[in-house]
Amino acid sequence: MPIALITGATAGIGAEFARRAAADGFSLVLVARDAERLASTAEALRRRYGVTAETLPADLATEEGIAAVEERLGRGVDLLVNNAGFGLRAGFLDAPVADELRMLRVHCEAVLRLTRAALPYMVGKGRGAVINVSSVAAFFPRGTYSASKAWVVSFSEAAAAEVAGSGVRVMALCPGFVRTEFHQRAGMNVSAIPSFLWLNAERVVDEAMRDLALGRWVSVPTLRYKAIVAVGRFLPRRLISRVSVRLGRR
């Protein structure tokens, strides 16, 4: 039975990836910081889908947490979803530097190291996939969050190119606004976001898995966000940055 390891697996997109993997017959390795919530999520998936669900409590903002997940990946998985992440309410000049560095460790260092830990087994078997969850924010510069997510896209494309032809796929997933706990945890007021921009996690994961099967290196779910990204690529970077900062302040 194939094995899927998913970080940030107890809520939002990560929880939906776990549900989808279980429904598709994967055994699960679920990673998150909250051990109690992790155990509850695993038990619910075992009961509903009859799959094996291993739990691995780990904080990917720490060396110990990353190392623990690296060790598990070294024993082999068939699908890795690097989903763990968070946002900061404050702008770059207002947020504590320690929080900015924690974000870089979770969004960049952990993604790099866990992808690196997973790929040798996959390449050796000639199959497997890595999905690195980025964001539409990667294409619209604003602060460390956007910068870190842009790095995820660039890194994933480079890794995809390196393993091309091996039977292994690497893809960056770039959703827009998704109805999850993400913004609430960050203390962000999103009441002004138009309803048509909101997606649900199930649709995001469905489109991600379709794009992965098609061999795409970058997945932007829904036509509306594909159009937004396409328009953004034609506008001057300085203009995009100014607009992004102003919208963020509001």
Coordinates of N, CA and C in Angstrom, one line a residue:
M1 N 0.8 -1.2 0.0 CA 0.0 0.0 0.0 C 0.9 1.2 0.0
P2 N 0.6 2.2 -0.9 CA 1.4 3.4 -0.9 C 1.3 4.3 0.3
I3 N 2.3 5.1 0.6 CA 2.3 5.9 1.8 C 2.3 7.4 1.5
A4 N 1.5 8.2 2.1 CA 1.5 9.6 1.9 C 1.8 10.3 3.3
L5 N 2.8 11.2 3.2 CA 3.1 12.0 4.4 C 2.7 13.4 4.1
I6 N 1.9 14.0 5.1 CA 1.3 15.3 4.9 C 1.7 16.1 6.1
T7 N 2.3 17.3 5.9 CA 2.5 18.2 7.0 C 1.4 19.2 7.1
G8 N 1.2 19.7 8.3 CA 0.0 20.6 8.6 C -1.3 19.9 8.3
A9 N -1.4 18.6 8.8 CA -2.4 17.7 8.3 C -3.7 17.8 9.1
T10 N -3.8 18.7 10.1 CA -5.0 18.7 11.0 C -6.0 19.7 10.6
A11 N -5.8 20.6 9.6 CA -6.7 21.6 9.3 C -6.6 22.0 7.8
G12 N -7.6 22.6 7.3 CA -7.5 23.3 6.0 C -7.1 22.3 4.8
I13 N -6.2 22.9 4.0 CA -5.7 22.1 2.8 C -5.1 20.8 3.2
G14 N -4.3 20.9 4.3 CA -3.6 19.7 4.7 C -4.5 18.6 5.1
A15 N -5.6 18.9 5.9 CA -6.6 17.9 6.3 C -7.3 17.4 5.1
E16 N -7.6 18.2 4.1 CA -8.2 17.7 2.9 C -7.3 16.8 2.1
F17 N -6.0 17.1 2.0 CA -5.1 16.2 1.3 C -5.1 14.9 2.1
A18 N -5.1 14.9 3.4 CA -5.1 13.6 4.1 C -6.4 12.8 3.8
R19 N -7.5 13.5 3.8 CA -8.8 12.8 3.5 C -8.7 12.2 2.1
R20 N -8.2 13.0 1.1 CA -8.2 12.5 -0.3 C -7.2 11.4 -0.4
A21 N -6.1 11.4 0.3 CA -5.1 10.3 0.2 C -5.7 9.1 0.8
A22 N -6.4 9.2 1.9 CA -7.0 8.0 2.5 C -8.1 7.4 1.6
A23 N -8.9 8.3 1.0 CA -9.9 7.8 0.1 C -9.3 7.1 -1.1
D24 N -8.1 7.5 -1.5 CA -7.4 6.9 -2.7 C -6.6 5.7 -2.3
G25 N -6.7 5.3 -1.0 CA -6.0 4.0 -0.6 C -4.6 4.1 0.0
F26 N -4.2 5.4 0.3 CA -2.8 5.5 0.8 C -2.9 5.3 2.3
S27 N -1.8 4.7 2.8 CA -1.5 4.7 4.3 C -1.0 6.1 4.6
L28 N -1.2 6.6 5.8 CA -0.9 8.0 6.1 C 0.1 8.1 7.2
V29 N 0.9 9.2 7.0 CA 1.8 9.7 8.1 C 1.4 11.2 8.2
L30 N 0.8 11.5 9.3 CA 0.3 12.8 9.5 C 1.2 13.6 10.4
V31 N 1.6 14.8 10.0 CA 2.5 15.7 10.8 C 1.8 17.0 11.1
A32 N 1.9 17.4 12.4 CA 1.4 18.7 12.9 C 2.0 18.9 14.3
R33 N 1.8 20.1 14.8 CA 2.4 20.5 16.1 C 1.5 19.9 17.2
D34 N 0.2 20.0 17.1 CA -0.8 19.7 18.1 C -1.0 18.1 18.2
A35 N -0.3 17.5 19.1 CA -0.4 16.0 19.2 C -1.8 15.5 19.4
E36 N -2.6 16.2 20.3 CA -3.9 15.7 20.6 C -4.8 15.8 19.4
R37 N -4.8 17.0 18.7 CA -5.6 17.1 17.5 C -5.1 16.2 16.4
L38 N -3.8 15.9 16.3 CA -3.3 15.0 15.3 C -3.8 13.6 15.5
A39 N -3.9 13.2 16.8 CA -4.4 11.8 17.1 C -5.9 11.7 16.8
S40 N -6.6 12.8 17.0 CA -8.1 12.8 16.7 C -8.3 12.7 15.2
T41 N -7.5 13.5 14.4 CA -7.6 13.4 13.0 C -7.3 12.1 12.4
A42 N -6.2 11.5 12.9 CA -5.8 10.1 12.5 C -6.9 9.1 12.8
E43 N -7.5 9.1 14.0 CA -8.5 8.2 14.3 C -9.7 8.3 13.5
A44 N -10.1 9.5 13.2 CA -11.3 9.8 12.3 C -11.1 9.2 10.9
L45 N -9.9 9.3 10.4 CA -9.5 8.8 9.1 C -9.5 7.3 9.1
R46 N -8.9 6.7 10.1 CA -8.9 5.3 10.3 C -10.3 4.7 10.2
R47 N -11.2 5.3 11.0 CA -12.6 4.8 11.1 C -13.3 4.9 9.8
R48 N -13.1 6.1 9.1 CA -13.9 6.3 7.9 C -13.4 5.6 6.7
Y49 N -12.1 5.4 6.6 CA -11.5 4.8 5.4 C -10.8 3.5 5.6
G50 N -10.7 3.1 6.8 CA -10.0 1.8 7.1 C -8.6 1.7 6.7
V51 N -7.9 2.9 6.8 CA -6.5 3.0 6.4 C -5.6 3.0 7.7
T52 N -4.3 2.8 7.5 CA -3.3 3.0 8.6 C -3.0 4.4 8.6
A53 N -3.0 5.0 9.8 CA -2.7 6.5 9.9 C -1.7 6.6 11.1
E54 N -0.5 6.9 10.8 CA 0.6 7.1 11.7 C 0.7 8.6 12.1
T55 N 0.9 8.9 13.3 CA 1.0 10.3 13.7 C 2.5 10.7 14.0
L56 N 2.9 11.9 13.6 CA 4.2 12.3 13.9 C 4.1 13.8 14.4
P57 N 4.0 14.0 15.7 CA 3.9 15.4 16.2 C 5.3 16.1 16.0
A58 N 5.3 17.2 15.3 CA 6.6 17.9 15.0 C 6.3 19.4 14.7
D59 N 7.2 20.2 15.2 CA 7.1 21.6 14.9 C 8.2 21.9 13.9
L60 N 7.8 22.3 12.7 CA 8.8 22.4 11.6 C 9.5 23.8 11.7
A61 N 9.2 24.5 12.7 CA 10.0 25.8 13.0 C 11.2 25.5 13.9
T62 N 11.4 24.2 14.2 CA 12.5 23.8 15.0 C 13.4 22.8 14.3
E63 N 14.7 22.7 14.7 CA 15.6 21.7 14.1 C 15.1 20.3 14.4
E64 N 14.7 20.1 15.7 CA 14.2 18.8 16.1 C 13.0 18.3 15.3
G65 N 12.1 19.2 15.0 CA 10.9 18.9 14.3 C 11.2 18.5 12.8
I66 N 12.1 19.3 12.2 CA 12.5 19.0 10.8 C 13.2 17.7 10.7
A67 N 14.1 17.5 11.6 CA 15.0 16.3 11.6 C 14.1 15.0 11.8
A68 N 13.1 15.1 12.7 CA 12.2 13.9 12.9 C 11.5 13.5 11.7
V69 N 11.0 14.5 10.9 CA 10.3 14.2 9.7 C 11.2 13.8 8.6
E70 N 12.4 14.3 8.5 CA 13.4 13.9 7.6 C 13.7 12.4 7.8
E71 N 13.8 12.0 9.1 CA 14.1 10.6 9.4 C 13.0 9.7 8.9
R72 N 11.8 10.1 9.1 CA 10.7 9.2 8.6 C 10.6 9.2 7.1
L73 N 10.9 10.3 6.4 CA 10.9 10.3 5.0 C 12.1 9.4 4.4
G74 N 13.1 9.3 5.1 CA 14.3 8.5 4.7 C 13.9 7.0 4.6
R75 N 12.9 6.6 5.3 CA 12.4 5.2 5.3 C 11.4 5.0 4.1
G76 N 11.1 6.1 3.4 CA 10.3 5.9 2.2 C 8.8 6.3 2.3
V77 N 8.4 7.2 1.4 CA 7.0 7.5 1.2 C 6.8 7.6 -0.3
D78 N 5.5 7.5 -0.7 CA 5.2 7.6 -2.1 C 4.6 9.0 -2.5
L79 N 4.1 9.7 -1.5 CA 3.6 11.0 -1.8 C 4.0 11.9 -0.6
L80 N 4.6 13.0 -0.8 CA 4.9 14.0 0.2 C 4.1 15.3 -0.1
V81 N 3.4 15.8 0.9 CA 2.7 17.1 0.7 C 3.2 18.0 1.8
N82 N 4.1 19.0 1.3 CA 4.6 20.0 2.2 C 3.6 21.1 2.3
N83 N 2.7 21.0 3.3 CA 1.6 22.0 3.4 C 1.8 22.9 4.6
A84 N 2.5 22.6 5.6 CA 2.6 23.4 6.8 C 3.0 24.8 6.5
G85 N 2.4 25.8 7.1 CA 2.7 27.2 6.9 C 1.9 28.1 7.7
F86 N 2.2 29.4 7.8 CA 1.4 30.3 8.5 C 1.7 31.7 7.9
G87 N 0.8 32.7 8.3 CA 1.0 34.1 7.9 C 1.2 35.0 9.1
L88 N 1.6 36.2 8.8 CA 1.8 37.2 9.9 C 0.9 38.4 9.6
R89 N 0.3 38.9 10.6 CA -0.6 40.0 10.4 C 0.2 41.3 10.1
A90 N 1.3 41.5 10.9 CA 2.1 42.7 10.8 C 2.9 42.7 9.5
G91 N 3.2 44.0 9.0 CA 4.0 44.2 7.9 C 5.5 43.9 8.2
F92 N 6.3 43.9 7.2 CA 7.7 43.6 7.4 C 8.4 44.4 8.5
L93 N 8.2 45.7 8.5 CA 8.9 46.6 9.5 C 8.3 46.5 10.9
D94 N 7.1 45.9 11.0 CA 6.4 45.8 12.3 C 6.5 44.4 12.9
A95 N 6.7 43.4 12.1 CA 6.7 42.0 12.7 C 8.1 41.8 13.3
P96 N 8.1 41.0 14.4 CA 9.4 40.7 15.1 C 10.3 39.9 14.1
V97 N 11.6 40.1 14.1 CA 12.5 39.4 13.2 C 12.4 37.9 13.5
A98 N 12.3 37.6 14.7 CA 12.2 36.1 15.1 C 11.0 35.4 14.4
D99 N 9.9 36.1 14.2 CA 8.7 35.6 13.5 C 9.0 35.4 12.0
E100 N 9.7 36.4 11.5 CA 10.1 36.4 10.1 C 11.0 35.2 9.8
L101 N 12.0 35.0 10.7 CA 12.9 33.8 10.5 C 12.2 32.5 10.7
R102 N 11.2 32.5 11.6 CA 10.5 31.2 11.8 C 9.7 30.9 10.6
M103 N 9.1 31.9 9.9 CA 8.4 31.7 8.7 C 9.3 31.1 7.6
L104 N 10.5 31.7 7.5 CA 11.5 31.2 6.5 C 11.8 29.8 6.7
R105 N 12.0 29.4 8.0 CA 12.3 28.0 8.3 C 11.2 27.1 7.9
V106 N 10.0 27.4 8.2 CA 8.9 26.5 7.9 C 8.6 26.5 6.4
H107 N 8.6 27.7 5.7 CA 8.2 27.7 4.3 C 9.3 27.3 3.4
C108 N 10.6 27.6 3.8 CA 11.7 27.4 2.9 C 12.6 26.2 3.3
E109 N 13.2 26.4 4.5 CA 14.2 25.3 4.9 C 13.5 24.0 5.1
A110 N 12.3 23.9 5.7 CA 11.6 22.6 5.9 C 11.2 22.0 4.6
V111 N 10.7 22.9 3.7 CA 10.3 22.4 2.3 C 11.5 21.8 1.6
L112 N 12.6 22.5 1.6 CA 13.9 22.0 1.0 C 14.3 20.7 1.6
R113 N 14.5 20.7 2.9 CA 15.0 19.5 3.5 C 14.1 18.3 3.4
L114 N 12.8 18.5 3.5 CA 11.9 17.3 3.5 C 11.8 16.8 2.0
T115 N 11.8 17.7 1.0 CA 11.8 17.3 -0.4 C 13.1 16.5 -0.6
R116 N 14.2 17.0 -0.2 CA 15.5 16.3 -0.4 C 15.5 15.0 0.3
A117 N 14.8 14.9 1.5 CA 14.8 13.6 2.2 C 13.9 12.6 1.5
A118 N 12.9 13.0 0.8 CA 11.9 12.1 0.2 C 12.3 11.6 -1.2
L119 N 13.0 12.5 -2.0 CA 13.2 12.2 -3.4 C 14.1 11.0 -3.7
P120 N 15.2 10.7 -2.9 CA 16.1 9.6 -3.3 C 15.3 8.2 -3.3
Y121 N 14.4 8.0 -2.3 CA 13.6 6.8 -2.3 C 12.7 6.7 -3.5
M122 N 12.0 7.9 -3.8 CA 11.1 7.9 -4.9 C 11.9 7.6 -6.3
V123 N 13.0 8.3 -6.4 CA 13.7 8.1 -7.7 C 14.2 6.7 -7.8
G124 N 14.6 6.1 -6.7 CA 15.1 4.7 -6.7 C 14.0 3.8 -7.1
K125 N 12.8 4.1 -6.7 CA 11.6 3.2 -7.1 C 11.0 3.6 -8.5
G126 N 11.4 4.7 -9.0 CA 10.9 5.2 -10.3 C 9.5 5.7 -10.2
R127 N 9.0 6.1 -9.1 CA 7.7 6.6 -8.9 C 7.6 7.4 -7.6
G128 N 6.5 8.3 -7.6 CA 6.3 9.1 -6.4 C 6.1 10.5 -6.8
A129 N 5.7 11.3 -5.8 CA 5.4 12.7 -6.1 C 5.5 13.6 -4.8
V130 N 5.9 14.8 -5.0 CA 6.0 15.8 -4.0 C 5.2 17.0 -4.4
I131 N 4.3 17.4 -3.5 CA 3.5 18.6 -3.7 C 3.9 19.6 -2.7
N132 N 4.4 20.8 -3.1 CA 4.8 21.9 -2.2 C 3.7 22.9 -2.2
V133 N 3.0 23.2 -1.1 CA 2.0 24.2 -1.1 C 2.5 25.6 -1.1
S134 N 2.3 26.3 -2.1 CA 2.8 27.7 -2.2 C 1.5 28.6 -2.1
S135 N 1.4 29.6 -2.9 CA 0.2 30.5 -2.9 C 0.2 31.4 -4.1
V136 N -0.9 31.9 -4.4 CA -1.0 33.0 -5.5 C -0.2 34.2 -5.1
A137 N 0.0 34.4 -3.7 CA 0.8 35.5 -3.2 C 2.2 35.4 -3.8
A138 N 2.7 34.3 -4.2 CA 4.0 34.1 -4.8 C 4.2 35.0 -6.0
F139 N 3.1 35.4 -6.7 CA 3.2 36.2 -7.9 C 3.0 37.7 -7.7
F140 N 2.7 38.0 -6.4 CA 2.3 39.4 -6.1 C 3.1 39.8 -4.8
P141 N 4.3 40.4 -5.0 CA 5.2 40.7 -3.9 C 4.6 41.5 -2.8
R142 N 4.7 41.0 -1.6 CA 4.4 41.7 -0.4 C 4.9 41.0 0.8
G143 N 6.0 41.5 1.3 CA 6.6 41.0 2.6 C 7.2 39.6 2.4
T144 N 7.6 39.1 3.6 CA 8.2 37.8 3.7 C 7.4 36.6 3.2
Y145 N 6.1 36.7 3.5 CA 5.2 35.6 3.1 C 5.2 35.4 1.6
S146 N 5.0 36.5 0.9 CA 5.0 36.4 -0.6 C 6.4 35.9 -1.1
A147 N 7.5 36.5 -0.5 CA 8.8 36.1 -0.9 C 9.1 34.6 -0.7
S148 N 8.7 34.1 0.5 CA 8.9 32.7 0.8 C 8.1 31.8 -0.1
K149 N 6.9 32.2 -0.5 CA 6.1 31.4 -1.4 C 6.6 31.4 -2.8
A150 N 7.2 32.6 -3.2 CA 7.8 32.6 -4.5 C 9.0 31.7 -4.6
W151 N 9.7 31.6 -3.5 CA 10.8 30.6 -3.4 C 10.3 29.2 -3.6
V152 N 9.2 28.9 -3.0 CA 8.7 27.5 -3.1 C 8.4 27.2 -4.5
V153 N 7.8 28.1 -5.3 CA 7.5 27.9 -6.7 C 8.8 27.7 -7.5
S154 N 9.8 28.6 -7.3 CA 11.0 28.4 -8.0 C 11.8 27.1 -7.7
F155 N 11.8 26.8 -6.4 CA 12.5 25.6 -5.9 C 11.8 24.4 -6.5
S156 N 10.4 24.3 -6.5 CA 9.7 23.2 -7.0 C 9.9 23.0 -8.5
E157 N 9.9 24.1 -9.2 CA 10.2 23.9 -10.7 C 11.6 23.4 -10.9
A158 N 12.6 23.9 -10.2 CA 13.9 23.4 -10.3 C 14.0 21.9 -10.0
A159 N 13.4 21.5 -8.9 CA 13.4 20.1 -8.5 C 12.6 19.2 -9.5
A160 N 11.5 19.7 -10.1 CA 10.8 19.0 -11.1 C 11.6 18.8 -12.3
A161 N 12.4 19.8 -12.7 CA 13.3 19.6 -13.9 C 14.4 18.6 -13.6
E162 N 14.9 18.6 -12.4 CA 16.0 17.7 -12.1 C 15.5 16.2 -12.1
V163 N 14.3 15.9 -11.7 CA 13.8 14.5 -11.6 C 13.0 14.2 -12.9
A164 N 12.9 15.1 -13.8 CA 12.2 14.8 -15.0 C 12.7 13.5 -15.7
G165 N 11.7 12.7 -16.1 CA 12.1 11.4 -16.8 C 12.3 10.2 -15.8
S166 N 12.3 10.5 -14.5 CA 12.6 9.4 -13.5 C 11.3 8.7 -13.1
G167 N 10.1 9.3 -13.5 CA 8.9 8.7 -13.0 C 8.4 9.4 -11.8
V168 N 9.2 10.4 -11.2 CA 8.8 11.2 -10.0 C 8.4 12.6 -10.5
R169 N 7.4 13.1 -9.8 CA 6.9 14.4 -10.1 C 7.0 15.3 -8.9
V170 N 7.3 16.6 -9.2 CA 7.3 17.6 -8.1 C 6.5 18.8 -8.6
M171 N 5.6 19.3 -7.8 CA 4.7 20.4 -8.2 C 4.5 21.4 -7.1
A172 N 4.4 22.7 -7.5 CA 4.0 23.7 -6.5 C 2.5 24.0 -6.7
L173 N 1.8 24.0 -5.6 CA 0.4 24.3 -5.6 C 0.2 25.7 -5.1
C174 N -0.5 26.5 -5.9 CA -0.6 28.0 -5.6 C -2.1 28.4 -5.5
P175 N -2.8 28.1 -4.4 CA -4.2 28.5 -4.3 C -4.3 30.0 -3.9
G176 N -5.5 30.5 -4.1 CA -5.7 31.9 -3.6 C -6.3 31.8 -2.2
F177 N -7.4 32.6 -2.0 CA -8.0 32.6 -0.7 C -8.8 31.3 -0.5
V178 N -8.5 30.6 0.6 CA -9.2 29.3 0.8 C -9.8 29.4 2.2
R179 N -11.1 28.9 2.3 CA -11.8 28.9 3.6 C -11.2 27.9 4.6
T180 N -10.2 28.3 5.4 CA -9.5 27.5 6.3 C -9.3 28.3 7.6
E181 N -8.5 27.8 8.6 CA -8.2 28.5 9.8 C -7.0 29.4 9.6
F182 N -6.5 29.5 8.4 CA -5.2 30.2 8.2 C -5.3 31.7 8.6
H183 N -6.3 32.4 8.1 CA -6.4 33.8 8.4 C -6.8 34.1 9.9
Q184 N -7.6 33.2 10.4 CA -8.0 33.4 11.8 C -6.8 33.2 12.7
R185 N -6.0 32.2 12.5 CA -4.8 32.0 13.3 C -3.8 33.2 13.2
A186 N -3.8 33.8 12.1 CA -2.9 35.0 11.9 C -3.5 36.3 12.4
G187 N -4.7 36.2 12.8 CA -5.4 37.4 13.3 C -5.7 38.4 12.2
M188 N -5.9 37.9 11.0 CA -6.2 38.8 9.8 C -7.7 39.0 9.7
N189 N -8.1 40.2 9.4 CA -9.4 40.6 9.1 C -9.6 40.5 7.6
V190 N -10.4 39.5 7.1 CA -10.6 39.2 5.7 C -12.0 39.5 5.3
S191 N -12.7 40.3 6.0 CA -14.1 40.6 5.8 C -14.3 41.3 4.4
A192 N -13.3 42.0 4.0 CA -13.4 42.8 2.8 C -13.1 42.0 1.5
I193 N -12.7 40.8 1.7 CA -12.4 40.0 0.5 C -13.7 39.6 -0.2
P194 N -13.8 39.8 -1.5 CA -15.1 39.5 -2.2 C -15.3 38.0 -2.2
S195 N -16.6 37.6 -2.1 CA -17.0 36.2 -1.9 C -16.5 35.3 -3.1
F196 N -16.4 35.9 -4.3 CA -16.0 35.1 -5.5 C -14.6 34.7 -5.5
L197 N -13.8 35.3 -4.6 CA -12.4 35.0 -4.5 C -12.1 33.8 -3.6
W198 N -13.1 33.4 -2.8 CA -12.9 32.3 -1.8 C -13.1 31.0 -2.5
L199 N -12.2 30.1 -2.1 CA -12.3 28.7 -2.6 C -12.5 27.8 -1.4
N200 N -12.9 26.5 -1.6 CA -12.9 25.6 -0.6 C -11.8 24.6 -0.8
A201 N -11.3 24.0 0.3 CA -10.2 23.1 0.3 C -10.3 21.9 -0.6
E202 N -11.6 21.4 -0.6 CA -11.8 20.2 -1.4 C -11.5 20.5 -2.9
R203 N -12.0 21.6 -3.4 CA -11.8 21.9 -4.8 C -10.3 22.2 -5.1
V204 N -9.6 22.8 -4.2 CA -8.2 23.1 -4.3 C -7.4 21.8 -4.5
V205 N -7.7 20.8 -3.6 CA -7.0 19.5 -3.6 C -7.4 18.7 -4.9
D206 N -8.7 18.8 -5.3 CA -9.1 18.1 -6.5 C -8.3 18.6 -7.7
E207 N -8.2 19.9 -7.8 CA -7.5 20.4 -9.0 C -6.0 20.2 -8.9
A208 N -5.5 20.2 -7.7 CA -4.0 19.9 -7.5 C -3.7 18.4 -8.0
M209 N -4.6 17.5 -7.6 CA -4.3 16.1 -7.9 C -4.5 15.9 -9.4
R210 N -5.4 16.6 -10.0 CA -5.6 16.5 -11.5 C -4.3 17.1 -12.2
D211 N -3.9 18.3 -11.7 CA -2.7 18.9 -12.4 C -1.4 18.0 -12.1
L212 N -1.3 17.4 -11.0 CA -0.2 16.5 -10.7 C -0.2 15.3 -11.7
A213 N -1.4 14.7 -11.9 CA -1.5 13.6 -12.9 C -1.2 14.1 -14.3
L214 N -1.4 15.3 -14.6 CA -1.1 15.9 -15.9 C 0.4 16.2 -16.1
G215 N 1.1 16.1 -15.0 CA 2.5 16.4 -15.1 C 2.9 17.9 -15.0
R216 N 2.0 18.7 -14.5 CA 2.3 20.1 -14.4 C 3.2 20.4 -13.2
W217 N 4.1 21.4 -13.4 CA 5.0 21.8 -12.4 C 4.4 22.8 -11.4
V218 N 3.5 23.6 -11.9 CA 2.8 24.6 -11.1 C 1.3 24.5 -11.3
S219 N 0.6 24.4 -10.2 CA -0.9 24.3 -10.2 C -1.5 25.6 -9.6
V220 N -2.3 26.3 -10.4 CA -3.1 27.4 -9.9 C -4.5 27.1 -10.0
P221 N -5.2 26.7 -8.9 CA -6.6 26.2 -9.0 C -7.6 27.3 -9.5
T222 N -8.5 26.9 -10.3 CA -9.6 27.7 -10.8 C -9.2 28.7 -11.9
L223 N -10.1 28.9 -12.8 CA -9.9 29.9 -13.9 C -9.7 31.3 -13.4
R224 N -10.4 31.6 -12.4 CA -10.4 33.0 -11.9 C -9.0 33.4 -11.4
Y225 N -8.3 32.4 -10.7 CA -7.0 32.7 -10.2 C -5.9 32.5 -11.3
K226 N -6.2 31.6 -12.2 CA -5.3 31.6 -13.4 C -5.2 32.9 -14.1
A227 N -6.4 33.5 -14.3 CA -6.5 34.8 -15.0 C -5.8 35.9 -14.2
I228 N -6.0 35.9 -12.8 CA -5.4 36.9 -12.0 C -3.8 36.8 -12.1
V229 N -3.3 35.6 -12.0 CA -1.9 35.4 -12.1 C -1.4 35.8 -13.5
A230 N -2.1 35.5 -14.6 CA -1.7 35.8 -15.9 C -1.6 37.3 -16.1
V231 N -2.6 38.0 -15.6 CA -2.6 39.5 -15.7 C -1.5 40.1 -14.9
G232 N -1.2 39.5 -13.7 CA -0.2 40.0 -12.9 C 1.2 39.9 -13.5
R233 N 1.4 38.9 -14.4 CA 2.7 38.7 -15.0 C 3.0 39.8 -16.1
F234 N 1.9 40.4 -16.5 CA 2.1 41.5 -17.6 C 2.3 42.9 -17.0
L235 N 2.0 43.0 -15.7 CA 2.0 44.3 -15.1 C 3.4 44.6 -14.5
P236 N 3.9 45.8 -14.5 CA 5.2 46.2 -13.9 C 5.3 45.7 -12.5
R237 N 6.4 45.1 -12.1 CA 6.6 44.6 -10.8 C 6.5 45.7 -9.7
R238 N 7.0 46.9 -10.0 CA 6.9 47.9 -9.0 C 5.4 48.3 -8.7
L239 N 4.6 48.3 -9.8 CA 3.2 48.6 -9.6 C 2.5 47.5 -8.8
I240 N 2.8 46.3 -9.1 CA 2.2 45.2 -8.3 C 2.6 45.2 -6.9
S241 N 3.8 45.5 -6.6 CA 4.3 45.6 -5.2 C 3.5 46.7 -4.5
R242 N 3.4 47.9 -5.1 CA 2.7 49.0 -4.4 C 1.3 48.7 -4.1
V243 N 0.6 48.1 -5.1 CA -0.8 47.7 -4.9 C -1.0 46.7 -3.8
S244 N -0.1 45.7 -3.8 CA -0.1 44.6 -2.8 C 0.0 45.2 -1.4
V245 N 1.0 46.1 -1.2 CA 1.2 46.7 0.1 C 0.0 47.5 0.5
R246 N -0.6 48.3 -0.4 CA -1.7 49.1 0.0 C -2.9 48.2 0.4
L247 N -3.2 47.2 -0.4 CA -4.3 46.3 -0.1 C -4.0 45.6 1.3
G248 N -2.8 45.2 1.5 CA -2.4 44.5 2.8 C -2.7 45.4 4.0
R249 N -2.4 46.7 3.8 CA -2.6 47.6 5.0 C -4.1 47.8 5.3
R250 N -4.9 47.6 4.3 CA -6.3 47.8 4.5 C -6.9 46.5 5.1

